[in-house]
Short mmCIF file of C-alpha atoms in Angstrom, two decimals:
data_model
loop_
_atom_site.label_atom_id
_atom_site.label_comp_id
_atom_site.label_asym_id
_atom_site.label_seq_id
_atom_site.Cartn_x
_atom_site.Cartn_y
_atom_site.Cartn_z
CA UNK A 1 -1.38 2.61 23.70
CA UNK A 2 1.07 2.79 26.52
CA UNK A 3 5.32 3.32 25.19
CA UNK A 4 7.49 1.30 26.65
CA UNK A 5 11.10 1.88 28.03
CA UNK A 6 13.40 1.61 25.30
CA UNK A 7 16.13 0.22 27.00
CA UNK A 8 14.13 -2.94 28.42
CA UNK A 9 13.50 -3.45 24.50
CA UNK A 10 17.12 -3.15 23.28
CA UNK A 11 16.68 -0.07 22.18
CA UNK A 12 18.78 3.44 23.35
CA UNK A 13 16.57 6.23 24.03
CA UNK A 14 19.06 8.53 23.00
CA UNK A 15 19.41 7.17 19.77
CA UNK A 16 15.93 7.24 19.41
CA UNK A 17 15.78 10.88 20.29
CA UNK A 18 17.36 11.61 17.19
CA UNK A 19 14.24 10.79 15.03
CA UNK A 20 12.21 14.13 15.87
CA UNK A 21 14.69 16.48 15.22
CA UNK A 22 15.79 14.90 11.92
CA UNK A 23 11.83 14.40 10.58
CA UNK A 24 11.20 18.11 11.93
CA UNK A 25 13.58 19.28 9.04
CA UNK A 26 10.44 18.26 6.46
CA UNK A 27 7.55 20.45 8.46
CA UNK A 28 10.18 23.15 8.92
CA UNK A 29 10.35 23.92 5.01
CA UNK A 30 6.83 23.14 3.98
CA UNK A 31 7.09 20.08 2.53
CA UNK A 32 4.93 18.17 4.78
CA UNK A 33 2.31 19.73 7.46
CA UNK A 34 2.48 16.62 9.85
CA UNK A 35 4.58 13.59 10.71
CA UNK A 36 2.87 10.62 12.81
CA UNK A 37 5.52 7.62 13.48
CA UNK A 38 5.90 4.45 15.48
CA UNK A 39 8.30 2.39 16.62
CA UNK A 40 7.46 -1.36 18.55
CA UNK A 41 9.80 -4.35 19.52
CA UNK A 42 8.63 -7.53 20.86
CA UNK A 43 4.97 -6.33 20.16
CA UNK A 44 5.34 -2.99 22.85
CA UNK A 45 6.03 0.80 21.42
CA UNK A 46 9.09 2.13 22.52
CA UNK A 47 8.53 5.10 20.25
CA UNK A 48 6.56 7.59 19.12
CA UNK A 49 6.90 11.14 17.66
CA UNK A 50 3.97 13.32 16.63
CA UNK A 51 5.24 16.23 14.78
CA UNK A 52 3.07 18.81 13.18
CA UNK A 53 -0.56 19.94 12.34
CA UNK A 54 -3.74 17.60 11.08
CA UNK A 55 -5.71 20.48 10.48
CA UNK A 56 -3.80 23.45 8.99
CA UNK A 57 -6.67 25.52 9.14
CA UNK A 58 -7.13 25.65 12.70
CA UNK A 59 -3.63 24.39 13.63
CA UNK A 60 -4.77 20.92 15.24
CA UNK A 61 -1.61 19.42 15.83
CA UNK A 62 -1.06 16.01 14.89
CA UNK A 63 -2.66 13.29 17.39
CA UNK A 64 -2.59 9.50 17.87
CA UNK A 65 -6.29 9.52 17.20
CA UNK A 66 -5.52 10.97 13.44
CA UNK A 67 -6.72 9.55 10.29
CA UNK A 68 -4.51 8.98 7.35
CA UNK A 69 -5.65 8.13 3.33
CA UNK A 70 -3.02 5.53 3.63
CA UNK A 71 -3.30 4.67 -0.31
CA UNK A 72 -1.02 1.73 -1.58
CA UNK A 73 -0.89 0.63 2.08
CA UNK A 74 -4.73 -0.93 1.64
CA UNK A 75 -2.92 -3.27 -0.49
CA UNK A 76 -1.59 -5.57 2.05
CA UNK A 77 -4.54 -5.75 3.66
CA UNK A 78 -6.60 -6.74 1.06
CA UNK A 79 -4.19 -9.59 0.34
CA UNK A 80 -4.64 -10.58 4.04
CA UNK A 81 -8.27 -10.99 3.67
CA UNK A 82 -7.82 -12.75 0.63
CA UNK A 83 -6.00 -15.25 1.74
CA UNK A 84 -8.56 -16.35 4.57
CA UNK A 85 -9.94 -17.67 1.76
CA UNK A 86 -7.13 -19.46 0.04
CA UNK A 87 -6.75 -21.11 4.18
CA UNK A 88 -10.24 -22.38 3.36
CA UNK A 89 -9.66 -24.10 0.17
CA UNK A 90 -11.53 -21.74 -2.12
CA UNK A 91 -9.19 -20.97 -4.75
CA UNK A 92 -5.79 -21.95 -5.88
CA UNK A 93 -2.95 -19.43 -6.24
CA UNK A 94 -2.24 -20.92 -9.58
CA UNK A 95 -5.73 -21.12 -11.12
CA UNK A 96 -6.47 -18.55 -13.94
CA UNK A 97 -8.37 -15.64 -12.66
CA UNK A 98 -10.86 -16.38 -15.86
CA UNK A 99 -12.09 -19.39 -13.62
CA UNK A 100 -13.64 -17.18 -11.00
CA UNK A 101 -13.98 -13.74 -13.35
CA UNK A 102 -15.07 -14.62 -17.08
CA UNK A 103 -14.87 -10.84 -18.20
CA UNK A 104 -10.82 -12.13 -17.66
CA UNK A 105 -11.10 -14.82 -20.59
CA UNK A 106 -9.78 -14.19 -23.68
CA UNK A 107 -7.24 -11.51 -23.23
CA UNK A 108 -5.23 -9.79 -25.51
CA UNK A 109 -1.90 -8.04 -24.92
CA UNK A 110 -1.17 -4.45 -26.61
CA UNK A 111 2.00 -4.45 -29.05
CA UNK A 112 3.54 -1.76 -30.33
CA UNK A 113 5.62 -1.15 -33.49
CA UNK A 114 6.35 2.87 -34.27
CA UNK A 115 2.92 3.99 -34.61
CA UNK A 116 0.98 1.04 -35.07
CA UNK A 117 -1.09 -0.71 -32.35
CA UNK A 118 -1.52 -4.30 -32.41
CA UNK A 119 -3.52 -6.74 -30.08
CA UNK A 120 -2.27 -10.30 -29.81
CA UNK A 121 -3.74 -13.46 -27.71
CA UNK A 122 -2.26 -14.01 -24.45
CA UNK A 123 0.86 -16.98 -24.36
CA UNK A 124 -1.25 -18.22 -20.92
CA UNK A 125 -4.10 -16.45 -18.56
CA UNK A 126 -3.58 -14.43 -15.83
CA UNK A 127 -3.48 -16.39 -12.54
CA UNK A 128 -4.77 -15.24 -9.45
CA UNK A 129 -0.81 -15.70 -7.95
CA UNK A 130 -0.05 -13.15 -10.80
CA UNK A 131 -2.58 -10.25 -9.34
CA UNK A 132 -0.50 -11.09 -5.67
CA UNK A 133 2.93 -10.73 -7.13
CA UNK A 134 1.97 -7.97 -10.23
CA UNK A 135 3.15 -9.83 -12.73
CA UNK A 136 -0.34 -10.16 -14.62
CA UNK A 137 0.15 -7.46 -17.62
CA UNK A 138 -2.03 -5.01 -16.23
CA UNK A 139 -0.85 -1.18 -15.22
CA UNK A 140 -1.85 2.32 -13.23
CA UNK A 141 -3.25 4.57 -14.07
CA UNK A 142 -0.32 7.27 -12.88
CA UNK A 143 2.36 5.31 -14.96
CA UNK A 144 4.02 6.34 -18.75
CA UNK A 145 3.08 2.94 -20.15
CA UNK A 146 1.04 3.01 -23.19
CA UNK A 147 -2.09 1.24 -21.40
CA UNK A 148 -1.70 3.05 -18.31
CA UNK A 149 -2.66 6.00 -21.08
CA UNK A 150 -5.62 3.74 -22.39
CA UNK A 151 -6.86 3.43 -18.50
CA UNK A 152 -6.42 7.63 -18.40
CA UNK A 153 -8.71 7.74 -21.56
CA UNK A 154 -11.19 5.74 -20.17
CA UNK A 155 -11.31 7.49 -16.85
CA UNK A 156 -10.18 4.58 -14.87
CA UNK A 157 -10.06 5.41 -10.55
CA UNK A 158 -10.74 8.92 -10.80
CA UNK A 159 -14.32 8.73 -10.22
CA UNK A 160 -15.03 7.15 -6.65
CA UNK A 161 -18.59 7.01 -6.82
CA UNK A 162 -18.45 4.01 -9.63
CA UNK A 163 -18.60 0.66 -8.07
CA UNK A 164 -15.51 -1.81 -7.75
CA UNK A 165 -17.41 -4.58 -9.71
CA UNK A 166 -17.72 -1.56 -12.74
CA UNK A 167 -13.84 -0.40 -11.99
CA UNK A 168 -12.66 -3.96 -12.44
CA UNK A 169 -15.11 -4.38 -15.82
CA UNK A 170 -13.33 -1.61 -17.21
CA UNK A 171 -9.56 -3.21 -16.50
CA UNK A 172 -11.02 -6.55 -18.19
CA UNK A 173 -11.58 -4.60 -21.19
CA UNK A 174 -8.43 -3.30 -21.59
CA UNK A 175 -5.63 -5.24 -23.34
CA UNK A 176 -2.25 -6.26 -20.83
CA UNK A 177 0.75 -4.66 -21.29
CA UNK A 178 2.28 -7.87 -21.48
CA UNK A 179 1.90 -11.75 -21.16
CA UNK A 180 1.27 -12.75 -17.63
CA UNK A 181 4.61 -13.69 -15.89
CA UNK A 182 7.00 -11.90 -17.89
CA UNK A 183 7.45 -9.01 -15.86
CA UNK A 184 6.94 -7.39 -12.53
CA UNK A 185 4.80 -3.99 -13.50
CA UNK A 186 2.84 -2.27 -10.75
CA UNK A 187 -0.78 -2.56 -10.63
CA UNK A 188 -4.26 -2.31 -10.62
CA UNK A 189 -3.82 -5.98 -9.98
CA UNK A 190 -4.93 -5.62 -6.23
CA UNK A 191 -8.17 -3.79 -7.54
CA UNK A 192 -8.82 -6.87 -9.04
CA UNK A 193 -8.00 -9.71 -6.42
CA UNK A 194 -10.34 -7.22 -4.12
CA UNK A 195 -13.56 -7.83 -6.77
CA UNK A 196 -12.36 -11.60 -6.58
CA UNK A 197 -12.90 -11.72 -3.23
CA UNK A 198 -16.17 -10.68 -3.38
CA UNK A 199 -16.81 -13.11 -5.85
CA UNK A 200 -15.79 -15.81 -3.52
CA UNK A 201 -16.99 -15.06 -0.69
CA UNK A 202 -20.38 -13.63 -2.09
CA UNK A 203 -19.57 -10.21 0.63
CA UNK A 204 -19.01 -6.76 -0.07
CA UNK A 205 -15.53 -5.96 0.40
CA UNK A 206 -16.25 -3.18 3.11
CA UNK A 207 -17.90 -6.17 4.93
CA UNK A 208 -15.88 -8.88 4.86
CA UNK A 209 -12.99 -6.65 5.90
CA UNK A 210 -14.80 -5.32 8.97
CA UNK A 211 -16.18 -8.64 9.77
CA UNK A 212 -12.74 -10.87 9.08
CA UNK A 213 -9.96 -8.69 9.86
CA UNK A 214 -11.03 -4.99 11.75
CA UNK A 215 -12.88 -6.26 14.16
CA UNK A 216 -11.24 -9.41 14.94
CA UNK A 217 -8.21 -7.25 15.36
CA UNK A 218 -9.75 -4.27 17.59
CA UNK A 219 -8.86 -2.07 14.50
CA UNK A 220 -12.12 0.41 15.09
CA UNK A 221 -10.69 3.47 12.96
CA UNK A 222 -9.93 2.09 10.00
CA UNK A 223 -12.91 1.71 6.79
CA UNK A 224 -13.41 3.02 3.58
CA UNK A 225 -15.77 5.76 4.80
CA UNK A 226 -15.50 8.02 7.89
CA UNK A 227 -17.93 8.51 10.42
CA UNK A 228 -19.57 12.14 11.26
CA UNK A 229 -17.85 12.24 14.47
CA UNK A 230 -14.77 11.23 13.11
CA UNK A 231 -14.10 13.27 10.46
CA UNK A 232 -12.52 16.20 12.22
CA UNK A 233 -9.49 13.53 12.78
CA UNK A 234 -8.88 13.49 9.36
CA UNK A 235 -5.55 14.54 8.35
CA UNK A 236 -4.84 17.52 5.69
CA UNK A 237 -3.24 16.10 2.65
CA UNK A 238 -1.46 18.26 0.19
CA UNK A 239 0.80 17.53 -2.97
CA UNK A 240 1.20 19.40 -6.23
CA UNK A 241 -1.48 17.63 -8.16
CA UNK A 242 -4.02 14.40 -7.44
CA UNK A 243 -2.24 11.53 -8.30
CA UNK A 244 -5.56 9.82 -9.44
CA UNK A 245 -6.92 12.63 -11.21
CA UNK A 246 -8.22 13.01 -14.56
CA UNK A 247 -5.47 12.83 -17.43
CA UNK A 248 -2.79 12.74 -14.79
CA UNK A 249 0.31 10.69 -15.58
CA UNK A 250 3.94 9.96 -14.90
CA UNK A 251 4.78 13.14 -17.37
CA UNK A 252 1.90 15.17 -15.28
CA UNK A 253 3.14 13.82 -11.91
CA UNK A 254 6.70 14.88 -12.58
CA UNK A 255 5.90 17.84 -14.17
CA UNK A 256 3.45 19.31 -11.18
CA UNK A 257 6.59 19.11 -8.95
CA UNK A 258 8.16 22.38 -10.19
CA UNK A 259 5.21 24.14 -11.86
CA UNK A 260 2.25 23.48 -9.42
CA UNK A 261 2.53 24.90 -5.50
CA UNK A 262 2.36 22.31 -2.60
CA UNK A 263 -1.03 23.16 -1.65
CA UNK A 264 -4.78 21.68 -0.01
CA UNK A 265 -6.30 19.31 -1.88
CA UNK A 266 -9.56 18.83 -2.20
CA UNK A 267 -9.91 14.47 -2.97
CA UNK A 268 -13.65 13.80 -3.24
CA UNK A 269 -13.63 12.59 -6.85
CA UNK A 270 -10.92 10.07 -5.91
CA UNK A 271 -10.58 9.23 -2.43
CA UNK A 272 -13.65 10.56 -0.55
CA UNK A 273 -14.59 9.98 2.94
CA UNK A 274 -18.08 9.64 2.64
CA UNK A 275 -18.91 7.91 -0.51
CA UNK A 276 -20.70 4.71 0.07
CA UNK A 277 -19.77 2.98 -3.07
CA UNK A 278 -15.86 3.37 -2.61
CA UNK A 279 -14.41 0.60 -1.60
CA UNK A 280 -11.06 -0.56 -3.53
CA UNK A 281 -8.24 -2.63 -3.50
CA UNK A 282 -5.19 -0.34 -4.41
CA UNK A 283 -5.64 1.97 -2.11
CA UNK A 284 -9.18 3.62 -0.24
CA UNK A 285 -8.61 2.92 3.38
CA UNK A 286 -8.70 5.72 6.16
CA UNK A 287 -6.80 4.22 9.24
CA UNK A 288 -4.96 5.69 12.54
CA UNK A 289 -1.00 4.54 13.27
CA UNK A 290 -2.33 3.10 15.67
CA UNK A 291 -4.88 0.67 13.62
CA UNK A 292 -2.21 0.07 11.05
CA UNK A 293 0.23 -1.24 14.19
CA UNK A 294 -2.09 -3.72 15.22
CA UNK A 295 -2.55 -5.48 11.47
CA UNK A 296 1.07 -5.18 11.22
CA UNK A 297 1.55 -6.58 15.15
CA UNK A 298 -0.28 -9.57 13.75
CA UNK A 299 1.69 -9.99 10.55
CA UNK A 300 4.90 -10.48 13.02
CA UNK A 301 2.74 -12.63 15.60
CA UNK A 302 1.80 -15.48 12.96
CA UNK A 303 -1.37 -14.62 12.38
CA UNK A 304 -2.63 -13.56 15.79
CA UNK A 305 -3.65 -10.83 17.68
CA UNK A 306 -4.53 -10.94 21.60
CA UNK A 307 -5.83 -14.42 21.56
CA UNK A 308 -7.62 -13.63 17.73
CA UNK A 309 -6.51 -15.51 15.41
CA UNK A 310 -7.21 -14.23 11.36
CA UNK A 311 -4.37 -16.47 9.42
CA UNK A 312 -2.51 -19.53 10.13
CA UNK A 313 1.66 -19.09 10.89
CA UNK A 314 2.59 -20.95 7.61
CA UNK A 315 0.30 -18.55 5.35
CA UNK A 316 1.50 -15.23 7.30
CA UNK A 317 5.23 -17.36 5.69
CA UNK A 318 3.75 -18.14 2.14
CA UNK A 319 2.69 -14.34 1.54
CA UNK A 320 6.01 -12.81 3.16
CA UNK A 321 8.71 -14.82 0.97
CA UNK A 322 9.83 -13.57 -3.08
CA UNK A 323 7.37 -15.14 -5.54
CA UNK A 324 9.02 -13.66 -8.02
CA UNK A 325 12.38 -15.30 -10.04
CA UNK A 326 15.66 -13.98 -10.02
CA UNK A 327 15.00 -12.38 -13.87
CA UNK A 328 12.51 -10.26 -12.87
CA UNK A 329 14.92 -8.57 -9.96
CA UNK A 330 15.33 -6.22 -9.31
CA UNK A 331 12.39 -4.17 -9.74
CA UNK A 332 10.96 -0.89 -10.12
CA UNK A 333 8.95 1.67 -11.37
CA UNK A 334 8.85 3.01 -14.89
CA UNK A 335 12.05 1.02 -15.82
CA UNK A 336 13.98 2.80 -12.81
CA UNK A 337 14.76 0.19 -10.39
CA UNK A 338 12.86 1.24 -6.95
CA UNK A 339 13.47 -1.48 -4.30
CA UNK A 340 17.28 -3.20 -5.22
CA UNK A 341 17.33 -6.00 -2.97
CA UNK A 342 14.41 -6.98 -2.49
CA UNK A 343 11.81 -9.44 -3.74
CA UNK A 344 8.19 -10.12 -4.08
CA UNK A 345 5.53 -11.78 -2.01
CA UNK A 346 1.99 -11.86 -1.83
CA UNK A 347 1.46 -8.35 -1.83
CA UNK A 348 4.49 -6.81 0.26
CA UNK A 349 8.29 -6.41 -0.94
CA UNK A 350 10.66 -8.54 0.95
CA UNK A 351 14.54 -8.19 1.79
CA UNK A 352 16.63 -10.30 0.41
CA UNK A 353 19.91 -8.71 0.51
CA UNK A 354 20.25 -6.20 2.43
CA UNK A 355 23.38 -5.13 0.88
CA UNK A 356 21.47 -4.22 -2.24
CA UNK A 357 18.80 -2.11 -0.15
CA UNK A 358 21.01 0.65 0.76
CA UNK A 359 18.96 0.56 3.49
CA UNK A 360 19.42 -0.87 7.52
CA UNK A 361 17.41 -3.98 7.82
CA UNK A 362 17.11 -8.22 8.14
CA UNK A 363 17.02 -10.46 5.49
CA UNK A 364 13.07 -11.21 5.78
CA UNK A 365 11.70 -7.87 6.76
CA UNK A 366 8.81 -7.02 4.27
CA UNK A 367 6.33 -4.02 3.84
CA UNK A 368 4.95 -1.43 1.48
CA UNK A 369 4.18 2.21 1.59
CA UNK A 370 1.49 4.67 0.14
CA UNK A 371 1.45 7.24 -2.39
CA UNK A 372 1.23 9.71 0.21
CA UNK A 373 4.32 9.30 2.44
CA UNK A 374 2.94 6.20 4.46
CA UNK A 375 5.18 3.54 4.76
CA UNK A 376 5.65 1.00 7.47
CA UNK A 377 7.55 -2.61 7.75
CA UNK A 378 7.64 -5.93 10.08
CA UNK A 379 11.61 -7.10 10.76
CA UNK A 380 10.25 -10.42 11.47
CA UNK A 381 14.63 -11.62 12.58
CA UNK A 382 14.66 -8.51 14.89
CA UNK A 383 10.59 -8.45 16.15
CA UNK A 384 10.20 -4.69 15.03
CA UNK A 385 7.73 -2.89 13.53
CA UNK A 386 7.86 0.41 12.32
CA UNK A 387 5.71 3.01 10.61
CA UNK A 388 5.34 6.13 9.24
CA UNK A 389 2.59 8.52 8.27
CA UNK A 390 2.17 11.40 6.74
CA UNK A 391 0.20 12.79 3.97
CA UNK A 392 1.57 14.33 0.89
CA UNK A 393 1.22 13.35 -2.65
CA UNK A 394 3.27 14.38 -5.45
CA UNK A 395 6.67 14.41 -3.29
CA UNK A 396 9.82 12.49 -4.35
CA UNK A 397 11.99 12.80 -0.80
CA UNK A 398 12.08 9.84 1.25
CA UNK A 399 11.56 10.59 4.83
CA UNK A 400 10.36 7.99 5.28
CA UNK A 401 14.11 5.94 5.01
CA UNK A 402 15.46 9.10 7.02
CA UNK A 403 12.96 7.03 9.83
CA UNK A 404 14.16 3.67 9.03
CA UNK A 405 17.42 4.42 9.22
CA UNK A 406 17.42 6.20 12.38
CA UNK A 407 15.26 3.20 14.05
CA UNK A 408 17.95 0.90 13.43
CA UNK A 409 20.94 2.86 14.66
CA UNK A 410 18.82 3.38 17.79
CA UNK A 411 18.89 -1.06 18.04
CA UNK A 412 21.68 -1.46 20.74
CA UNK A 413 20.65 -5.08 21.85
#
């Protein structure tokens, strides 16, 4: 894809130069091997930097044609596709999930009183609105709750080779945290809404997404496997420990940071590139920048992509405006409060005052990010789009608003 003069897009090239120099500080002292970013206005780049190696082996630097695990950042997508069905009047966001998914009837929520467990019946059923917005009682795997610790027992995500259908059988047979709508709590949730989807549409997720939103949107690197002749584009990923291994929690994830080295990780238990039966909703995708640009180009378009349309305007609107009421703001992870400022949609955070972000930005802007440094968002006021990639687990820095805040300072116009 061609870059574009900043200036003709309001932006100062000189300001922009600032971005390499200032991400260059985090492949200078180890922390990450490779930096990919982009920067668009007005759907044309005006910015790119690639910083780094892909393959530390061999020293491949970083490319445009590399291939990131871009974890958490499958999310939105999945909630994309999802929605194609809600445009065709197949569910309701407010209908309980039990309707489509009986395993889902009948749930109990885990409460706890000094060392006694006790399961109690669910004040109302999860709706499918609550999987969008993670506010259904269910956890992850990599938090301190005490079902996030029943999901580690159990063995929940760290095996790819078990089928989504089986992962999401497993969630249904663990109690909630907590009664659907009384809290925002990060989630399998999107695991779930991805087996839903299947159940609609009677598709394989791998399909329907290649069918309804890849291909539609010229997206031809991005899939829950890797082809042969691919494969050499995937990037290195290190971190301390596997955030999705076995028996690893918030305690292990913290902990890893100062007694585990940054090193190689080797992720075919948990995110493989070659497995046919992975294919999940929380994270699982392998995608370029470049792929990831043109979903979120058509996020800020509406809908639409060069003359391909997936969603209407006013749905692109419903799923990129807070869901969630004001007592459940702000939110977090853990009980430490994450993402001040900002609300909920249907799948994506959203500004809503950017004087609580701490961060440059629009009222309206709205994104996510990845467990392993990925991170992008659409200013829908402004008509930008940036996004970062890199790939390191296990690594509490935040480049990642080093980028976001340099983008804006770079906005002359």
């Amino acid at each position: 894809m061609d870059v574009y003069e900043p200036e003709k897009l309001g932006f100062c090239h000189q300001r922009l130069n600032r971005i390499e120099p200032r991400l260059n500080t985090y492949i200078d002292n180890g922390d990450i091997a490779g930096i990919s970013t982009l920067v668009a206005r007005r759907g044309q780049i005006v910015h790119r930097s690639l910083i780094g190696l892909m393959n530390t082996k061999v020293d491949t630097p970083i490319s445009t044609n590399a291939i990131f695990r871009v974890y958490s950042m499958t999310k939105p997508i999945i909630c994309t596709a999802l929605m194609m069905l809600h445009e065709e009047g197949r569910f309701h966001l407010d209908q309980p999930l039990s309707q489509y998914m009986p395993q889902f009837t009948n749930q109990k929520v885990l409460e706890i009183d000094g060392d006694k467990e006790k399961l109690v019946p669910v004040q109302r059923e999860i709706s499918i609105k609550d999987l969008f917005t993670h506010t259904s009682g269910l956890s992850y795997t990599f938090l301190a709750d005490a079902v996030a610790k029943k999901y580690r027992a159990s063995g929940l995500l760290t095996d790819a080779s078990v089928s989504l259908s089986d992962t999401v059988q497993s969630i249904a047979d663990h109690p909630l945290l907590f009664h659907p709508g009384e809290r925002w709590h990060y989630s399998v949730s999107i695991d779930v809404l991805a087996h839903l989807l299947e159940v609609i549409s009677n598709c394989p997720l791998s399909d329907f997404l290649q069918d309804r939103v890849f291909e539609p949107l010229g997206m031809d690197q991005s899939g829950f496997k890797v082809e042969t002749a691919q494969t050499s584009n995937i990037v290195d990923i290190f971190g301390n420990i596997d955030l999705l291994g076995k028996d690893v929690g918030f305690d292990e994830l913290i902990s890893a940071t100062t007694t585990e080295p940054n090193k190689l990780l080797d992720l075919t238990n948990t995110y493989p590139y070659d497995n046919p039966n992975h294919a999940r909703g929380g994270h699982g995708l392998f995608m370029t920048i470049d792929d990831y640009f043109r979903f979120a180009q058509m996020l800020l378009n509406g809908g639409e992509l060069d003359g391909n349309r997936v969603l209407g305007r006013k749905t692109v609107e419903l799923m990129n405006c807070n869901h969630l009421p004001l007592t459940l703001l702000p939110f977090g992870l853990n009980d430490l409060v994450m993402w001040p400022g900002y609300g909920f949609g249907l799948g994506s955070r959203v500004c809503i005052d950017p004087a609580q972000t701490n961060l440059t930005g629009s009222v309206g802007e709205f994104g996510w990010a990845g467990a392993a440094k990925t991170y992008y968002w659409v200013d829908p006021r402004e008509k930008i789009i940036g996004i970062f990639m890199s790939q390191r687990l296990s690594y509490f820095q935040v480049p990642e608003r080093d980028f976001q805040a340099l983008v804006y300072q770079a906005l002359v116009d």
